[in-house]
Short mmCIF file of C-alpha atoms in Angstrom, two decimals:
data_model
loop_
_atom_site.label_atom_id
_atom_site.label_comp_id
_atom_site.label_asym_id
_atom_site.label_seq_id
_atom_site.Cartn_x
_atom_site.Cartn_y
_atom_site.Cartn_z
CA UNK W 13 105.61 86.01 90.25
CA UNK W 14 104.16 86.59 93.43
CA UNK W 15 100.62 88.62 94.69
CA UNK W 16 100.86 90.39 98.15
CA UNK W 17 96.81 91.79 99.09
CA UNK W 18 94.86 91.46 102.34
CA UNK W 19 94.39 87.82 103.62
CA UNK W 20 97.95 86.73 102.31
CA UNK W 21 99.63 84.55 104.59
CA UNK W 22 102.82 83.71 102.32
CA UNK W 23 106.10 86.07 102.37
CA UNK W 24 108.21 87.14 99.59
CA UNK W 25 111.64 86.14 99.77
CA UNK W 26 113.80 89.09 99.44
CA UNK W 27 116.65 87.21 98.00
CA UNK W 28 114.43 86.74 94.92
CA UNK W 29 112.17 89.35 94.68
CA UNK W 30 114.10 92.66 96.06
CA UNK W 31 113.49 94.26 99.73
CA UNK W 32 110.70 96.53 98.68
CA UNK W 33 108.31 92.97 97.93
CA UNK W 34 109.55 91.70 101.11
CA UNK W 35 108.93 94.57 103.42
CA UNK W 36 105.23 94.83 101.92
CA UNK W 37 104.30 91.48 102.30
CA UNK W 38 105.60 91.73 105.61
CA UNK W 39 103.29 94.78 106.47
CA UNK W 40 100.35 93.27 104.50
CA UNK W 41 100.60 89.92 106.79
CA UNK W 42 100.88 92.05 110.03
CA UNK W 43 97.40 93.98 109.03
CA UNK W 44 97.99 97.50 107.71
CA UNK W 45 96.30 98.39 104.47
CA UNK W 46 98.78 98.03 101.35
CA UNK W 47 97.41 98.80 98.05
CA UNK W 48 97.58 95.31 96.51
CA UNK W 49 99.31 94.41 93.84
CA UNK W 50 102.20 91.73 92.39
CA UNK W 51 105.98 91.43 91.99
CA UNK W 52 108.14 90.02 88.88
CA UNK W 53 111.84 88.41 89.96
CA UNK W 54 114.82 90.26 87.86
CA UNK W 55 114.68 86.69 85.79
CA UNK W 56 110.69 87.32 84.73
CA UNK W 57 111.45 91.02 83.99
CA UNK W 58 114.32 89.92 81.41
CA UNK W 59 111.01 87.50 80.00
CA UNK W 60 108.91 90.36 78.90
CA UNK W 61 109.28 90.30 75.46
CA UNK W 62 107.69 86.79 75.13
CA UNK W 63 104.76 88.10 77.52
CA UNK W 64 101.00 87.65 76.41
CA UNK W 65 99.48 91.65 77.04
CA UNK W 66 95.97 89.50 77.50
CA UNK W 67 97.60 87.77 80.48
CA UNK W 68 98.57 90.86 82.07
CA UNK W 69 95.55 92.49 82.22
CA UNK W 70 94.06 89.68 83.81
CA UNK W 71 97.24 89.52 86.50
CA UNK W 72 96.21 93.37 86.82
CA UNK W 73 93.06 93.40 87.03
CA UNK W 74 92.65 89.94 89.59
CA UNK W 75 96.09 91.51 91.74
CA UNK W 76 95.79 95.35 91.85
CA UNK W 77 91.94 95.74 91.49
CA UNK W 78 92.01 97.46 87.48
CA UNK W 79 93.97 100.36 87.10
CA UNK W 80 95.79 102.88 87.07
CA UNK W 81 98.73 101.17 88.67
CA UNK W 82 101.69 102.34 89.61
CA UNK W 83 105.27 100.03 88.78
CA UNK W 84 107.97 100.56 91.47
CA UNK W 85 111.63 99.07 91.81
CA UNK W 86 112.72 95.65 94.09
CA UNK W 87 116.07 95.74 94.04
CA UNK W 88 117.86 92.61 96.00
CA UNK W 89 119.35 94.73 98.79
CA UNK W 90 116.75 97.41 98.64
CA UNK W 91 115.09 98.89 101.40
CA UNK W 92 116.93 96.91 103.61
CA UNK W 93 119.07 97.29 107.21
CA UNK W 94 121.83 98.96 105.60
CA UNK W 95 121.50 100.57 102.69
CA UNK W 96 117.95 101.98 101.49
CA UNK W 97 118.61 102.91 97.40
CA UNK W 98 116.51 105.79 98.09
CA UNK W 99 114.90 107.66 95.16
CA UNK W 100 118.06 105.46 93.09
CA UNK W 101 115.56 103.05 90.78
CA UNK W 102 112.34 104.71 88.73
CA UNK W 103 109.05 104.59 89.44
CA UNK W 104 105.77 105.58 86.86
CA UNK W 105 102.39 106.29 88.37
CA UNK W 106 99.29 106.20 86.78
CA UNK W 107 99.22 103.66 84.24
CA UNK W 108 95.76 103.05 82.54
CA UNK W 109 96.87 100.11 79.70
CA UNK W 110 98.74 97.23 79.72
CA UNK W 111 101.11 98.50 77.59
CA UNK W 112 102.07 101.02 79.18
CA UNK W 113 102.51 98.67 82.38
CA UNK W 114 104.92 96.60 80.51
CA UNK W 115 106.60 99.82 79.14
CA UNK W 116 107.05 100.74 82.58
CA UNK W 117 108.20 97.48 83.68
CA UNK W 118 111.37 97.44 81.31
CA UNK W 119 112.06 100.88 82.25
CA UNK W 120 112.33 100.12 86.09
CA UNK W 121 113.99 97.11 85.44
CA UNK W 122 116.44 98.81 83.36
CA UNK W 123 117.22 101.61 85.93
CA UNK W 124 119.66 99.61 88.07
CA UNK W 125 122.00 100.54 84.80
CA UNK W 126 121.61 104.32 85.45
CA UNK W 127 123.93 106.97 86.49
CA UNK W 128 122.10 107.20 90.29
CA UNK W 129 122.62 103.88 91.21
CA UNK W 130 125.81 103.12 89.75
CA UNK W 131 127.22 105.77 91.50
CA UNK W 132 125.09 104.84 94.97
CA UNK W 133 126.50 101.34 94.63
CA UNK W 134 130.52 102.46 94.19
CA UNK W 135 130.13 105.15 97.08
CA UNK W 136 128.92 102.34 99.57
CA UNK W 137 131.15 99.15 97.43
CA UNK W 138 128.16 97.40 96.76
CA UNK W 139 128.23 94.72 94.19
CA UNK W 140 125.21 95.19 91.31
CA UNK W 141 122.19 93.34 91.73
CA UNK W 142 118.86 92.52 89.63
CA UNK W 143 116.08 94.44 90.36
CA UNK W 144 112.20 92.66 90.82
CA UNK W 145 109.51 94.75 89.50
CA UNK W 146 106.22 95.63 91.67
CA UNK W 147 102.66 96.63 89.91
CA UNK W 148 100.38 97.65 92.12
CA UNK W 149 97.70 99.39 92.93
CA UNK W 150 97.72 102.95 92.49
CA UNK W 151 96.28 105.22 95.64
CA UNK W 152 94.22 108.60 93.93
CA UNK W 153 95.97 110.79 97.13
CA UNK W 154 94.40 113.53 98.59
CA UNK W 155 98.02 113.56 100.89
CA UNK W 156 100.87 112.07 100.45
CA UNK W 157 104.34 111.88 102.46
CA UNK W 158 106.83 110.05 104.77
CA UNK W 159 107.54 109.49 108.11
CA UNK W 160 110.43 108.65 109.94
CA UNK W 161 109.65 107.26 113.99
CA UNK W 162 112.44 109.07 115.01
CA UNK W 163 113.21 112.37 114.48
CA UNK W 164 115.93 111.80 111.85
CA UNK W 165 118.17 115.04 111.74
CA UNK W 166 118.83 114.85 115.52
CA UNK W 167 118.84 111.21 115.42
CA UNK W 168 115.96 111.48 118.14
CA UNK W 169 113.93 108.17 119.17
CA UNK W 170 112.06 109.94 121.38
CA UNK W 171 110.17 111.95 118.16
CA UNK W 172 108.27 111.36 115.14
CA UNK W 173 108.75 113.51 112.36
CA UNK W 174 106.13 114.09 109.38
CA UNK W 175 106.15 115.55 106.12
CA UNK W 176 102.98 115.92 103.87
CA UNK W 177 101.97 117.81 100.84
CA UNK W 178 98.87 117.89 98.85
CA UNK W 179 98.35 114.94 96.18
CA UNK W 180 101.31 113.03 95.10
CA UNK W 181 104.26 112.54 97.48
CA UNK W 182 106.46 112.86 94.31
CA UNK W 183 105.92 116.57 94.10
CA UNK W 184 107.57 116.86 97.59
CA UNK W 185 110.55 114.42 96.21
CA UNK W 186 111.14 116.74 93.55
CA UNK W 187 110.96 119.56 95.06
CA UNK W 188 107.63 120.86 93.28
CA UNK W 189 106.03 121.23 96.89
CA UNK W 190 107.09 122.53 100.44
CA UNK W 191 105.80 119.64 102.49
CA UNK W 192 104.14 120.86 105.97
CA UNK W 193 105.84 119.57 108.70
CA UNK W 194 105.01 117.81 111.87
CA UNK W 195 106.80 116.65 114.98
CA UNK W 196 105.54 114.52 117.53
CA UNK W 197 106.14 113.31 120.85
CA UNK W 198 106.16 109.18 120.35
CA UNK W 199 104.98 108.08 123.62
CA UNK W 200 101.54 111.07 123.49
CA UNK W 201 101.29 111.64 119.99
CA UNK W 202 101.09 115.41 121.15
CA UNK W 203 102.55 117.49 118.33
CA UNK W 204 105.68 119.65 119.50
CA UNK W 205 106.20 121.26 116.37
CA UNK W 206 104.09 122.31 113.14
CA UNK W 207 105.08 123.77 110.04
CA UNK W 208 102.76 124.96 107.34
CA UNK W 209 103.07 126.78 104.09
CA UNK W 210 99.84 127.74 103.26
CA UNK W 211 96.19 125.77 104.58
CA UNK W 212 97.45 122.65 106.63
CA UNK W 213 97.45 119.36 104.65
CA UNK W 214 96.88 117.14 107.43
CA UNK W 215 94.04 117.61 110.59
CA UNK W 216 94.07 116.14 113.59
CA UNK W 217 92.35 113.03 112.79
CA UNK W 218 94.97 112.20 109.89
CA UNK W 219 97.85 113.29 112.36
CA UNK W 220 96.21 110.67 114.57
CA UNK W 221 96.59 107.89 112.28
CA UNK W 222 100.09 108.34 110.90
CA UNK W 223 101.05 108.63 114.64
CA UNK W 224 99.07 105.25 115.47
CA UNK W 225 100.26 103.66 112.32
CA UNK W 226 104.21 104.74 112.75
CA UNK W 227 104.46 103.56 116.24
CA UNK W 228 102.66 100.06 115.34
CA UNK W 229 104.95 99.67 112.61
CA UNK W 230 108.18 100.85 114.64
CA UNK W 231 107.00 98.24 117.34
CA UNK W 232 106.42 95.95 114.61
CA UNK W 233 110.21 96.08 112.98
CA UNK W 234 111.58 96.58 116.39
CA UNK W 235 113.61 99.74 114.84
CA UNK W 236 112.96 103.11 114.03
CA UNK W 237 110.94 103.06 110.56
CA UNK W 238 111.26 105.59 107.04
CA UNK W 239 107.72 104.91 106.04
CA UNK W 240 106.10 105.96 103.07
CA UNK W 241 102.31 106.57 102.98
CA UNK W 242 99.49 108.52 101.28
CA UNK W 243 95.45 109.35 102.67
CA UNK W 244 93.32 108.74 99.52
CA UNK W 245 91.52 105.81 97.19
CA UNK W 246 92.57 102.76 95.74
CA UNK W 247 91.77 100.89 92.46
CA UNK W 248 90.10 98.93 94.57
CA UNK W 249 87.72 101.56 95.93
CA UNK W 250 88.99 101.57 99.52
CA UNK W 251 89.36 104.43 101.15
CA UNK W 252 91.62 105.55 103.94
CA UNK W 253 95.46 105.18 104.69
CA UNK W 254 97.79 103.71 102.96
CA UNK W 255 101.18 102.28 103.70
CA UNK W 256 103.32 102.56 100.71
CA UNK W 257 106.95 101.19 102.08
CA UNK W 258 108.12 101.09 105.58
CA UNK W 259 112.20 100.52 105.38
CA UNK W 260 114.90 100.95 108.51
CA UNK W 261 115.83 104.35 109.17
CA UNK W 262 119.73 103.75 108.09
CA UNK W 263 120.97 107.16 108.96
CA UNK W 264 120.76 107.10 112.74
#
């Protein structure tokens, strides 16, 4: 098991604990705000039957803040400069017991077995792989979304593209929200393009800080980033944005 929060100097291996744990203890090291949180190897998720609940919500409450948490997939090979695995492996938001976070943790776990990723991993001959389980601290979001630093339709370096809805970024993933949509100029930050369905989710200061955030990270990686993010409060109680994932862009 290994913690990933502000002040960490270590990095998860991604050979053990899946690309996801890497790529956020990578961001949390280079400064931007992460919720906190933990991540169990494929070999400790296959261990939580024996697992103490009382030691959990210790883990939970000294790693992530308290709750509600939210348990995401860290698949070896996730997230990573070829393939991405995409929406493949479940996630569950808003968990309030430890039960429910160990629930949750055998049902991510268990997802590399389903249809999606099966079928991900024979279109792109990929061998199967365990999958490391992240708890972590779950943002309350007033906005939610991703970004890609370069415009990824057109394949464009030169652009940023956003997409934002209201709340959860899930509701955009399902297709339960239109997300507004913004285009930027990379080197001014100037938007080019705007799209909104109704009131606009994001104003110009939040605009501001995905487009400071996205090119930091870009110039970070050293390659055009799919980052996910959300404006809102942690478990924590800290306020502001949050960088959810930040993965290579493997489309372009």
């Amino acid at each position: 098991m290994e913690t990933f929060k502000q002040g960490q100097t270590s990095e998860i291996p991604a050979s053990e604990y899946g690309g996801k744990a890497f790529n956020l203890s990578e961001l949390v090291n280079a400064g931007f705000n992460v919720p906190p949180g933990f991540v169990l190897s494929p070999s400790e998720t296959s261990l939580l039957d024996l697992a103490i609940p009382i030691t959990y919500a210790s883990l939970i409450e000294t790693a992530c803040g308290g709750f509600p948490v939210a348990v995401r997939s860290s698949a070896i090979g996730e997230d990573g400069d070829g393939f991405s695995f995409a929406g493949q492996y479940d996630t569950v938001l808003n968990l309030f017991t430890v039960e429910d976070v160990i629930k949750a943790i055998q049902e991510v776990a268990a997802s590399a077995n389903n249809a999606r990723v099966q079928a991900y991993q024979a279109a792109n001959n990929l061998e199967a792989t365990g999958v490391g389980v992240i708890v972590q601290a779950m943002v309350r979001p007033t906005s939610a979304g991703v970004m890609f630093t370069a415009e990824p339709v057109e394949s464009d370096p030169s652009l940023i593209a956003i997409e934002a809805v209201q709340g959860l970024g899930d509701k955009m993933v399902s297709g339960q929200a239109s997300p507004d949509f913004h285009l930027l100029d990379k080197v001014t930050g100037v938007t080019v393009e705007s799209t909104c369905i109704n009131e606009p989710v994001l104003g110009r200061i939040e605009i501001n800080a995905l487009y400071e955030a996205g090119v930091a990270i870009e110039r970070h990686y050293g390659c055009p980033q799919d980052i996910e993010w959300a404006f809102g409060l942690d478990s924590t109680g800290k306020v502001g944005l949050f960088i959810l994932q930040s993965r290579p862009i493997t489309t372009l």
